[in-house]
Short mmCIF file of C-alpha atoms in Angstrom, two decimals:
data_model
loop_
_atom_site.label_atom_id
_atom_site.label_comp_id
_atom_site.label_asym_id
_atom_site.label_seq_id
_atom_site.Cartn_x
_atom_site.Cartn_y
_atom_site.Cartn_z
CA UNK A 1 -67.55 28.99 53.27
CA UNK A 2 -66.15 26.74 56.00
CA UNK A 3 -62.70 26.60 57.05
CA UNK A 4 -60.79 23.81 58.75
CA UNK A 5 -57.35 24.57 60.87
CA UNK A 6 -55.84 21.66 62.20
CA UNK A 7 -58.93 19.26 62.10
CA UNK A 8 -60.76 21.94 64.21
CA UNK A 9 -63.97 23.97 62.53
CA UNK A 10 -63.34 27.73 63.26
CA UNK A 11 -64.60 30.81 62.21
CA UNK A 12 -62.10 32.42 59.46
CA UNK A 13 -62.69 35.73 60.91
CA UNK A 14 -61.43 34.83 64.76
CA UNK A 15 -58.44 33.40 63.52
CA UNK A 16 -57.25 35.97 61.30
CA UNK A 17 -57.42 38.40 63.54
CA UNK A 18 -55.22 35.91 66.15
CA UNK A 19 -52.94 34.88 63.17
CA UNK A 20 -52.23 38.75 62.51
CA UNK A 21 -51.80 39.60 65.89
CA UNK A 22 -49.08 36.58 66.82
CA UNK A 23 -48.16 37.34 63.78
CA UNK A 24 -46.79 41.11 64.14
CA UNK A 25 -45.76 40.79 68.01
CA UNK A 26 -44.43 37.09 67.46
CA UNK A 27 -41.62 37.73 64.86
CA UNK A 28 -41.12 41.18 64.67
CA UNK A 29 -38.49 40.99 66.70
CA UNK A 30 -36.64 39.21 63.65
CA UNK A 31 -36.59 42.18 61.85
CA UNK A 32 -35.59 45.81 61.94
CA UNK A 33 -38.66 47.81 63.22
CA UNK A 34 -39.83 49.45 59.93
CA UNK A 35 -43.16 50.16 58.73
CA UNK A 36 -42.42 47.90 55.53
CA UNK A 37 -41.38 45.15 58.18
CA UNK A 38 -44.39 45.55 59.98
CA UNK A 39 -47.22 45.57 56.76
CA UNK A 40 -44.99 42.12 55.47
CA UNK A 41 -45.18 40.42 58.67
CA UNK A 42 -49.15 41.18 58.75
CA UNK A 43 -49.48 40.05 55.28
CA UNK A 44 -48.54 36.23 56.40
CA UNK A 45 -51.90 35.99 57.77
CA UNK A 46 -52.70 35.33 54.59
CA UNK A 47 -50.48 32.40 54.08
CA UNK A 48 -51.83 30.09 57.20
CA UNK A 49 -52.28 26.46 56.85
CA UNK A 50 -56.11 26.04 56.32
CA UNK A 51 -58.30 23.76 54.00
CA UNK A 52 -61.20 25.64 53.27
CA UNK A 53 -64.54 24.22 52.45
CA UNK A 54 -65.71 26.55 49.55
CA UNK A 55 -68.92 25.03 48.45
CA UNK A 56 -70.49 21.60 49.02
CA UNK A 57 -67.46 19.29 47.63
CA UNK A 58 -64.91 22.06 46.49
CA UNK A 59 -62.11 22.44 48.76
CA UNK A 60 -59.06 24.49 48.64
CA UNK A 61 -55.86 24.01 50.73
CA UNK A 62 -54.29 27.61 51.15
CA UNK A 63 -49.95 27.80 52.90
CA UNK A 64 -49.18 24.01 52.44
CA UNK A 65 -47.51 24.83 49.52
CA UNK A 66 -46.23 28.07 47.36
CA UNK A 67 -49.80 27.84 45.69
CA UNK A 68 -53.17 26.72 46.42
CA UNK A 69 -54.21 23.18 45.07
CA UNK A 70 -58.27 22.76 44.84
CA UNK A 71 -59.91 19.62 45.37
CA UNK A 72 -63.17 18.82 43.57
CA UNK A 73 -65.02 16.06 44.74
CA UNK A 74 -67.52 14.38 42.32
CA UNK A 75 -69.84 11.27 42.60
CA UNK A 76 -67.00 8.98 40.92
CA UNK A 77 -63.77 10.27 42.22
CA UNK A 78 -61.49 13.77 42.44
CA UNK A 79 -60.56 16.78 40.43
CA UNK A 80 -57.50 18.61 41.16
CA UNK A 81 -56.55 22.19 40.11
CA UNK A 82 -53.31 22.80 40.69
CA UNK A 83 -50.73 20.07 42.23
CA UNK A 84 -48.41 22.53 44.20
CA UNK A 85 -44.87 23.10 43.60
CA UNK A 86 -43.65 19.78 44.22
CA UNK A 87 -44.01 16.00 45.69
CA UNK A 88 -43.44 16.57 49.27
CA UNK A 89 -45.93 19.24 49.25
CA UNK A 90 -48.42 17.35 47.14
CA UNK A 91 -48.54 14.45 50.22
CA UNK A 92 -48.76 16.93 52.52
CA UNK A 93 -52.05 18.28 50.62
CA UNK A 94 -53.22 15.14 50.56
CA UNK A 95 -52.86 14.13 54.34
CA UNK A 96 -54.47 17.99 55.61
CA UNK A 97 -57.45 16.46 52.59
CA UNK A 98 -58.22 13.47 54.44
CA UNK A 99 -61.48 11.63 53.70
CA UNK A 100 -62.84 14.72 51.99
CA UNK A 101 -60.97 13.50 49.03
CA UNK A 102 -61.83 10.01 47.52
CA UNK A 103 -59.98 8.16 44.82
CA UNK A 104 -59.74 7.52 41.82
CA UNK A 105 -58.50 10.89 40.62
CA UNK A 106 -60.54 11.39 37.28
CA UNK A 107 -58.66 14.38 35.72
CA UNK A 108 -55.71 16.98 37.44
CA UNK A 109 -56.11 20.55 35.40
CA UNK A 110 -53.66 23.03 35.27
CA UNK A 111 -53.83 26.32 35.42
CA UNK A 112 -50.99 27.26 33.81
CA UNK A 113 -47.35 26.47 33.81
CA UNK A 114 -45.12 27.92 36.52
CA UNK A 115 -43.48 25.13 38.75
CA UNK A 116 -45.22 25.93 42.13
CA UNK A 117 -48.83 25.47 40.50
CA UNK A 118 -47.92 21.73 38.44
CA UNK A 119 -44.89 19.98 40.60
CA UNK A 120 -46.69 17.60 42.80
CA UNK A 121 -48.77 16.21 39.94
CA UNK A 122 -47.07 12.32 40.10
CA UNK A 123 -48.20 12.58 43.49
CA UNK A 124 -52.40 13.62 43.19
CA UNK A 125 -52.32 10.88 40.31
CA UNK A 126 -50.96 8.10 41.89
CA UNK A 127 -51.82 4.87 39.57
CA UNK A 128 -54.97 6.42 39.13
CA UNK A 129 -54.10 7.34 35.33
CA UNK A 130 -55.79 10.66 35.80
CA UNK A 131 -56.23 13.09 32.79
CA UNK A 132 -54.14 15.57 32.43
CA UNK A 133 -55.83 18.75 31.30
CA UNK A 134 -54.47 22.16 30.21
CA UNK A 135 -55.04 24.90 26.89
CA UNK A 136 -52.71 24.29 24.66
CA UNK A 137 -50.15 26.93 25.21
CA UNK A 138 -49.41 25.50 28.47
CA UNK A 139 -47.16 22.34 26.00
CA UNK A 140 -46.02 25.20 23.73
CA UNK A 141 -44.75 27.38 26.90
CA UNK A 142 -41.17 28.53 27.56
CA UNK A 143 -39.55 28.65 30.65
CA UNK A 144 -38.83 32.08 32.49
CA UNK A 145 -36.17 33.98 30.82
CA UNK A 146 -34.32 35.30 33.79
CA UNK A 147 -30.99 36.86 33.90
CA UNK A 148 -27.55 36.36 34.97
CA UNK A 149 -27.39 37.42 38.75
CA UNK A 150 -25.28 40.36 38.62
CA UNK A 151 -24.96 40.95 42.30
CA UNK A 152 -26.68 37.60 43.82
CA UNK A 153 -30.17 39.17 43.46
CA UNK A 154 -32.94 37.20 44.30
CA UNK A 155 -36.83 38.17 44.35
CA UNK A 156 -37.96 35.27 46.35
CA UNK A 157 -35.05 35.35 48.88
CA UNK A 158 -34.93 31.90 48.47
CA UNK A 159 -31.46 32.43 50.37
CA UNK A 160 -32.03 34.53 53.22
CA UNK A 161 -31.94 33.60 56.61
CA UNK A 162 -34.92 33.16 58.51
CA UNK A 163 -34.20 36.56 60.46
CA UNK A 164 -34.48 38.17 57.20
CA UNK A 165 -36.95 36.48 55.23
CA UNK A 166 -41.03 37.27 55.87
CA UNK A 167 -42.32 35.95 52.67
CA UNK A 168 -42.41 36.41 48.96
CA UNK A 169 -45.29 37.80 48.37
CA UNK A 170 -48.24 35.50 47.42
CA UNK A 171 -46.67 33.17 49.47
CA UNK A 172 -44.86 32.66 52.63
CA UNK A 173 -42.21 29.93 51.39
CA UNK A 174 -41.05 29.86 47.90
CA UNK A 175 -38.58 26.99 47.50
CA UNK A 176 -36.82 27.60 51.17
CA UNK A 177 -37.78 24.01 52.46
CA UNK A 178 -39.09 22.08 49.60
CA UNK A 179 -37.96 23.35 46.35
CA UNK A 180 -39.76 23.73 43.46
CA UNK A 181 -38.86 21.35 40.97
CA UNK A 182 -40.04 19.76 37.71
CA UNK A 183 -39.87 16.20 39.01
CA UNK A 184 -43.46 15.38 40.06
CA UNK A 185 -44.91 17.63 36.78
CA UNK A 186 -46.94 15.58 34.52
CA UNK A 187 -47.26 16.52 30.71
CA UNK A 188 -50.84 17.00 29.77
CA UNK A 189 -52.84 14.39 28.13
CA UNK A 190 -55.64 16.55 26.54
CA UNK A 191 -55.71 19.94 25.61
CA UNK A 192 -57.73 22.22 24.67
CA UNK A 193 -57.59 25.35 22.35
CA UNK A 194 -59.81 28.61 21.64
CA UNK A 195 -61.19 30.37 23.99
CA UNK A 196 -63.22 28.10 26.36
CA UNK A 197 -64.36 23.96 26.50
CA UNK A 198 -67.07 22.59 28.29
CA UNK A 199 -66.23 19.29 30.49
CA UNK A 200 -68.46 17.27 33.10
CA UNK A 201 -65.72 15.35 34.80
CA UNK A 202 -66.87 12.99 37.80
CA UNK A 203 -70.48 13.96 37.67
CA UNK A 204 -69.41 17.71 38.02
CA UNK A 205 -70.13 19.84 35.27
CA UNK A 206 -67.39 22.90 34.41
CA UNK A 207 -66.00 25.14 31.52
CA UNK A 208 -62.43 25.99 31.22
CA UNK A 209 -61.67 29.37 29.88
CA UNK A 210 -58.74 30.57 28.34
CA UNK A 211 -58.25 34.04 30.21
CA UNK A 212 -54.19 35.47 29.23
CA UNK A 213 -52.79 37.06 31.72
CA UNK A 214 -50.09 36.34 34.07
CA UNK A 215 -49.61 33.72 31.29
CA UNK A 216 -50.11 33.47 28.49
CA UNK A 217 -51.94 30.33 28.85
CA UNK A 218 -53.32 30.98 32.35
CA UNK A 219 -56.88 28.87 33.00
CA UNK A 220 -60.08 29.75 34.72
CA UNK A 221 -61.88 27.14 35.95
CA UNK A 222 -65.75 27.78 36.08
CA UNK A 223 -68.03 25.72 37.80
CA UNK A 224 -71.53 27.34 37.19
CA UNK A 225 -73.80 24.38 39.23
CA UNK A 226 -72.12 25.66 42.42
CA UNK A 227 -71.17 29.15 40.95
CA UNK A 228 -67.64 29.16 41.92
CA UNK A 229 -64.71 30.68 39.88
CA UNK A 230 -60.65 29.29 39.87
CA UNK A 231 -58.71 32.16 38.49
CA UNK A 232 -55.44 30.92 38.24
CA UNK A 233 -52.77 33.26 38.92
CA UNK A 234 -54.92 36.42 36.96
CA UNK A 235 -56.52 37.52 40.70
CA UNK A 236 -54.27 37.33 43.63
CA UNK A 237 -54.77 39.70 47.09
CA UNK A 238 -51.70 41.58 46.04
CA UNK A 239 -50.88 44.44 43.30
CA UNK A 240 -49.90 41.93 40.03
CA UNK A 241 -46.42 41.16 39.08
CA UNK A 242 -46.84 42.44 35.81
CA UNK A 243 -43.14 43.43 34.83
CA UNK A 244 -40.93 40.91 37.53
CA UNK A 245 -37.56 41.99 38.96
CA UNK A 246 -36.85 38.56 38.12
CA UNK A 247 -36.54 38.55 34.71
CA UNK A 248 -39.24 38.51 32.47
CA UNK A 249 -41.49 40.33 30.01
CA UNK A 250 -43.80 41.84 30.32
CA UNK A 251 -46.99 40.38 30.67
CA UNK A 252 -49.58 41.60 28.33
CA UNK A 253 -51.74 43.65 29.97
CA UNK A 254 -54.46 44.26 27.64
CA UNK A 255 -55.17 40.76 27.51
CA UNK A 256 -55.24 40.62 31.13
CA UNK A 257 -57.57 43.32 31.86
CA UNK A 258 -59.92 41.60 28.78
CA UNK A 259 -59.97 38.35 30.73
CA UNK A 260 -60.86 40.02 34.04
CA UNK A 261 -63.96 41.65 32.24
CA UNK A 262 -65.11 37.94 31.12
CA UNK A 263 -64.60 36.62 34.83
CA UNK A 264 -66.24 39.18 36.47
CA UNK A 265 -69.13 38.66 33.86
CA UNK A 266 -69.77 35.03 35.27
CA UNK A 267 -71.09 36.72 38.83
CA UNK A 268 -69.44 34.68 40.59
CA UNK A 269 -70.52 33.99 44.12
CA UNK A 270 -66.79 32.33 44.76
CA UNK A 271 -63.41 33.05 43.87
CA UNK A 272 -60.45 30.96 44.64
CA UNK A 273 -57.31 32.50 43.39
CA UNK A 274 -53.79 30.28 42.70
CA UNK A 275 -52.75 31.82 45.75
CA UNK A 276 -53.74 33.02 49.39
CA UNK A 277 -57.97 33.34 50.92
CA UNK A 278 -60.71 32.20 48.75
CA UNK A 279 -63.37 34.99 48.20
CA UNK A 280 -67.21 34.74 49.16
CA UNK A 281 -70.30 36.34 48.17
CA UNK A 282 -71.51 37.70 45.22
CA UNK A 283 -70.93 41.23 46.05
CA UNK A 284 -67.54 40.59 47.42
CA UNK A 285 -66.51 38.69 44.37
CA UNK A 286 -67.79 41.51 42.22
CA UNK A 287 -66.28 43.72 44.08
CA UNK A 288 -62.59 42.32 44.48
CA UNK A 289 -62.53 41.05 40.81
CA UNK A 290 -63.37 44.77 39.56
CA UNK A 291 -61.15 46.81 41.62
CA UNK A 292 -58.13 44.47 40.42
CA UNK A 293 -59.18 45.22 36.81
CA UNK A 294 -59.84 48.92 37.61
CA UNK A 295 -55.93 49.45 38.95
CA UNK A 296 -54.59 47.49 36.41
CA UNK A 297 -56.45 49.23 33.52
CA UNK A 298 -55.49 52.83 35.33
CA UNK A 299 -51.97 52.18 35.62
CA UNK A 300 -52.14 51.24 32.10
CA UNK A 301 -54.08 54.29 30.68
CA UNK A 302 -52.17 56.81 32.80
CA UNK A 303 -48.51 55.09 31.43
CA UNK A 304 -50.03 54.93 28.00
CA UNK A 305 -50.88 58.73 28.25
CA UNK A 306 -47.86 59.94 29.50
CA UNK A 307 -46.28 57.75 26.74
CA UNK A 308 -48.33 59.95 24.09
CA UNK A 309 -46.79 63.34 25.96
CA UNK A 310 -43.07 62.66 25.79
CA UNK A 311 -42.92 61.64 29.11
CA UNK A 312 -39.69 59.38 30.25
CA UNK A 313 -40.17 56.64 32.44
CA UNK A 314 -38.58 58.57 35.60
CA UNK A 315 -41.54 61.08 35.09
CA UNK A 316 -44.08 58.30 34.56
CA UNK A 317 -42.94 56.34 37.90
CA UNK A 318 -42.99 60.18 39.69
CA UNK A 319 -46.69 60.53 38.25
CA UNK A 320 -48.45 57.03 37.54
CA UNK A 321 -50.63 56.54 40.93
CA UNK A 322 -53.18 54.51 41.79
CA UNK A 323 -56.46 56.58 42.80
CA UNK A 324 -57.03 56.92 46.10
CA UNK A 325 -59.43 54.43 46.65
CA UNK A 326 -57.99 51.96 44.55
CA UNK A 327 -54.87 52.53 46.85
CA UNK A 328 -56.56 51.55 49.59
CA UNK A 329 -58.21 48.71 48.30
CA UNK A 330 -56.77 45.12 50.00
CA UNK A 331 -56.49 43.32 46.68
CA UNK A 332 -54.14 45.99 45.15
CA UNK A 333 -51.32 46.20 47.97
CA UNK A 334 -48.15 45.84 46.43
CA UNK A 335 -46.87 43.01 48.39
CA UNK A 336 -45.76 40.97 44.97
CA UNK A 337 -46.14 43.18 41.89
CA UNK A 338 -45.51 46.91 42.21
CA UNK A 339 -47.17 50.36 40.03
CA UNK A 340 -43.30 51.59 39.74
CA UNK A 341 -41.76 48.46 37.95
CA UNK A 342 -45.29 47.82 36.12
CA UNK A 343 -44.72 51.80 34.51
CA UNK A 344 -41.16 50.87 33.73
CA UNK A 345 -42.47 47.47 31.94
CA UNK A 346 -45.08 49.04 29.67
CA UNK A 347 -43.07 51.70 28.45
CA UNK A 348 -40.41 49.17 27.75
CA UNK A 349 -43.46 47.15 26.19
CA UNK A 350 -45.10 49.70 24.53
CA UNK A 351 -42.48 52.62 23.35
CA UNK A 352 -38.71 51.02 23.16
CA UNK A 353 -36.04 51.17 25.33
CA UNK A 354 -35.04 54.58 24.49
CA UNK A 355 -36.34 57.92 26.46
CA UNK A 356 -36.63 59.86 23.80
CA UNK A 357 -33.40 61.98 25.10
CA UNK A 358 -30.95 61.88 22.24
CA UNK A 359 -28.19 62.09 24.64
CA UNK A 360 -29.46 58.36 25.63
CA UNK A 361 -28.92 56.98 22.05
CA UNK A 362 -25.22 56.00 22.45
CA UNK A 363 -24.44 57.09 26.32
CA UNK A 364 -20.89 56.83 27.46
CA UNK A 365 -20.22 53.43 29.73
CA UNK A 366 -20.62 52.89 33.20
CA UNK A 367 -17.15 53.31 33.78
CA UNK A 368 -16.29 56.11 31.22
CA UNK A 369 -18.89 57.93 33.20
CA UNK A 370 -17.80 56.99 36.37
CA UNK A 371 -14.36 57.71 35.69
CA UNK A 372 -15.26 61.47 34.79
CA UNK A 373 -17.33 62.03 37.60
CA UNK A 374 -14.61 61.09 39.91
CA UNK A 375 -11.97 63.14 38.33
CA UNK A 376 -14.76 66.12 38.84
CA UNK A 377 -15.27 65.17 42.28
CA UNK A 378 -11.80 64.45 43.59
CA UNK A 379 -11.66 60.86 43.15
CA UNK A 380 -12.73 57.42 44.88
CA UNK A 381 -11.88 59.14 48.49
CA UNK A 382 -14.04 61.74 48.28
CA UNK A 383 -16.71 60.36 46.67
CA UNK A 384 -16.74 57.03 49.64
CA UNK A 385 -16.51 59.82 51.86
CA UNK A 386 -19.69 61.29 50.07
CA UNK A 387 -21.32 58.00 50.04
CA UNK A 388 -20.48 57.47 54.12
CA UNK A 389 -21.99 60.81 54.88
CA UNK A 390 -25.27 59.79 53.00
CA UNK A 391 -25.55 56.84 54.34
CA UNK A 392 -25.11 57.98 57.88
CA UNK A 393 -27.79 60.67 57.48
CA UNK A 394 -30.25 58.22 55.78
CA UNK A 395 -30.13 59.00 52.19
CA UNK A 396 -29.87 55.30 51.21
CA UNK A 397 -30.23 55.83 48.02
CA UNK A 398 -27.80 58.34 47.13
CA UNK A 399 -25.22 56.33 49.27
CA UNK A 400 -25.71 53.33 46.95
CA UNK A 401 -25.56 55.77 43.65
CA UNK A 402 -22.66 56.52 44.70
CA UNK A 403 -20.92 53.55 45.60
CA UNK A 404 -21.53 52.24 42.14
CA UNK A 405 -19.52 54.93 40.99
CA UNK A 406 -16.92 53.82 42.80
CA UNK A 407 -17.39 50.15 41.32
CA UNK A 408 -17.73 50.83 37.87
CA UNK A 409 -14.06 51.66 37.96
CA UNK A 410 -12.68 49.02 40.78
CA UNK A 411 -15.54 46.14 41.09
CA UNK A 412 -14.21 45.08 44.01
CA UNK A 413 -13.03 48.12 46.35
CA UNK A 414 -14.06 46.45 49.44
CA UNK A 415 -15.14 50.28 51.15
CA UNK A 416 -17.69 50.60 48.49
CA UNK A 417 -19.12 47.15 48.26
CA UNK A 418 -19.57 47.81 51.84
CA UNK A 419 -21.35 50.88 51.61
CA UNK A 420 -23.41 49.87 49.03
CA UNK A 421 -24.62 46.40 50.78
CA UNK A 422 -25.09 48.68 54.49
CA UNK A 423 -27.28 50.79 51.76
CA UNK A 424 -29.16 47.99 49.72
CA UNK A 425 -29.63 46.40 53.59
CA UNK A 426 -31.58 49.48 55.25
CA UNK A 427 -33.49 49.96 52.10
CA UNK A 428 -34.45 46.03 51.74
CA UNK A 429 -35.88 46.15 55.56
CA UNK A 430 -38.35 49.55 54.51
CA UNK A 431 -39.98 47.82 51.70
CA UNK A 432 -43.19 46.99 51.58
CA UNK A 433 -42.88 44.90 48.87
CA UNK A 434 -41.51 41.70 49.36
CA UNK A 435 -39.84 41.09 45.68
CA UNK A 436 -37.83 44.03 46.25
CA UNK A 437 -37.12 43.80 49.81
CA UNK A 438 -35.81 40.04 49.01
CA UNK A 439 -33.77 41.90 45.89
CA UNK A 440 -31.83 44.39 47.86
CA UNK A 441 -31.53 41.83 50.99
CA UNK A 442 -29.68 38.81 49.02
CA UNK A 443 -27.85 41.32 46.67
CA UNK A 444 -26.37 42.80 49.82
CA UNK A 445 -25.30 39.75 51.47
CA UNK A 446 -24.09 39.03 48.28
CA UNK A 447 -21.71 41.88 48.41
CA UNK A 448 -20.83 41.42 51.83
CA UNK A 449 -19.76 37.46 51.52
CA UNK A 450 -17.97 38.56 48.67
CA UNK A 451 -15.54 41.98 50.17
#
């Protein structure tokens, strides 16, 4: 596996290590000095402008856009997987390609349907008239649900300023500079349906698998001449975002762990994933692709147990761990998805949005509640008082519970909207994970803009 940076042929290995290093000394000065600052700022390493040469005439370009776009190069023109997230991107892909890509573009396939994987398309085609290939549920597929932002929450921090931000998780910028946006998406001109369909496009012989997952539709491209594996969005080097702060269900995990199981049966010697470093070697491949379907499958047996005992989802999130050395595996760091919201998803999924407490089944209102627990506790003074003194001695948490108290009963006391945004601030610079650092960092400036 060869990888280009800047024209210049270097080992992947040297510059990694230099990436994470400038990496960690050059901008952690941006940030508050946390551990969760710290692993985030490493993880961009993974998001460095680089084409990589994968096999003879497969070529991936990894940090010029939100996702990865491969290039295919057969005897009578391209292949491209994945356009990126838009048309500024896409020529930007193009230009880093160079003469390794030659025109006509035969076919563009898609992956699957999110905007930062099929908004540069117009671009890759050109007046080539290109096919257009996706499964079938890609035309059928709805766009995300989301919710109404209650406090200015935003997973991808899309708003943050640059001394805030470090990345979003599979990617290192989501929509700051070029937005994703539907305008260079192409509709698909040939589908396919079932579970796989065997193409040689350009000379170059593949089978594209339907593998649900992270969509429902999600694609693997399989090319078994040069034994090399595109797994869409289903493999990324980061625990999977399998129940999304941002508003979504969630995704069917069965299904997913089912399609890892065919994909690691292809032995695969490489693995390009829809975002971040291309894996190589057999052994590595195996290796990656099996531990992601191992801590998926035991967060999912462990929830489904706990389910079986009676078990709320407060005791499943105190309980549901990954093993140990699943933990500690590279490809299962919650950067993007995390084990805490994926319990809370499948229980949701799987057993109902009640607990099983039958005080739950028709609970008082925020603000009924709130309103008694003041009286008890002496009313909005004391308990800002309360939420000062927690605050001040670190209990973040607890200062932000209680603020909310406060809120349910005057939304816009300025004291608590300020306590609660100091809270959501110190505990959106520990995280780890970037969805939910980005979360608590835009709700709070939310909060404070709006005192």
């Amino acid at each position: 596996m060869t990888q280009y940076f800047d024209g210049k042929l270097r080992k992947a290995t040297l510059l990694l290590t230099t990436v994470m290093a400038l990496t960690a000394a050059g901008y952690a000065g941006a940030h508050e000095e946390t551990a969760g600052a710290k692993t985030l700022l490493a993880h961009n390493a993974d998001f460095q402008k680089q084409i990589v040469e994968v096999a003879k005439g497969v070529y991936v370009a990894v940090g010029y856009s939100a996702a990865n776009v491969t290039l295919i190069q057969g005897k009578e023109g391209a292949i491209i997987v994945d356009t990126s997230a838009n048309p500024v991107d896409a020529k930007a892909i193009i230009e880093a390609f160079g003469s390794r890509m030659v025109r006509p573009v035969q076919a563009i396939i898609y992956t699957h349907n999110h905007p930062d994987h099929s908004g540069g398309a117009t671009v890759f085609a050109g007046n080539d008239k290109p096919e257009i290939i996706s499964h079938r549920l890609l035309v059928t597929a709805k766009p995300d649900t989301g919710r109404g932002k209650r406090e200015g929450g935003d997973a991808f921090g899309t708003s943050l300023p640059d001394d805030q931000f470090i990345n979003a998780g599979t990617q290192l910028e989501y929509g700051r500079k070029t937005p994703h946006t539907r305008e260079g998406f192409l509709p698909p001109t040939q589908t396919f349906d079932g579970d796989s369909k065997n193409l040689t496009l350009s000379g170059v012989k593949m089978e594209l698998l339907h593998t649900p997952g992270e969509s429902d539709e999600n694609t693997a491209v399989w090319l078994p001449e040069q034994k090399v594996l595109l797994a869409g969005d289903n493999f990324l080097k980061t625990f999977p975002n399998i129940a999304p702060l941002r508003g979504l269900p969630t995704r069917k995990i069965d299904e997913w762990i089912t399609s890892l199981d065919k994909i690691i049966a292809l032995n695969a010697e490489h693995l390009i994933p829809g975002h971040m470093q291309p894996v190589s070697g057999a052994a590595d491949v195996k290796a990656a692709l099996t531990a992601y379907r191992d801590g998926i499958k035991s967060v999912w047996d462990q929830t489904m147990a706990g389910i079986a005992k009676g078990m709320t989802p407060d005791e499943l999130v105190q309980t549901v761990k990954l093993p140990p050395e699943l933990a500690e595996n590279p490809y299962l760091q919650e950067y993007y998805g995390s084990v805490a919201f994926t319990v809370r998803g499948i229980y949701v999924q799987q057993a109902g949005w009640f607990d099983g407490n039958a005080t739950h089944i028709y609970p008082l209102t925020e603000k009924d509640r709130a309103t008694r627990l003041l009286a008890m506790t002496g009313g909005q003074a004391n308990m800002l008082k309360s939420a000062e003194k927690a605050l001040s001695s670190g209990d973040f948490q607890w200062a932000a519970e209680q603020a909310d108290y406060v809120l349910a009963v005057e939304p816009h006391n300025p004291e608590a909207r300020k306590i609660k945004a100091d809270a959501l601030t110190e505990l959106g610079e520990r995280q780890d994970n970037a969805t939910a650092r980005n979360y608590y960092l835009t709700a709070a400036r939310y909060l404070k803009k709006n005192l």
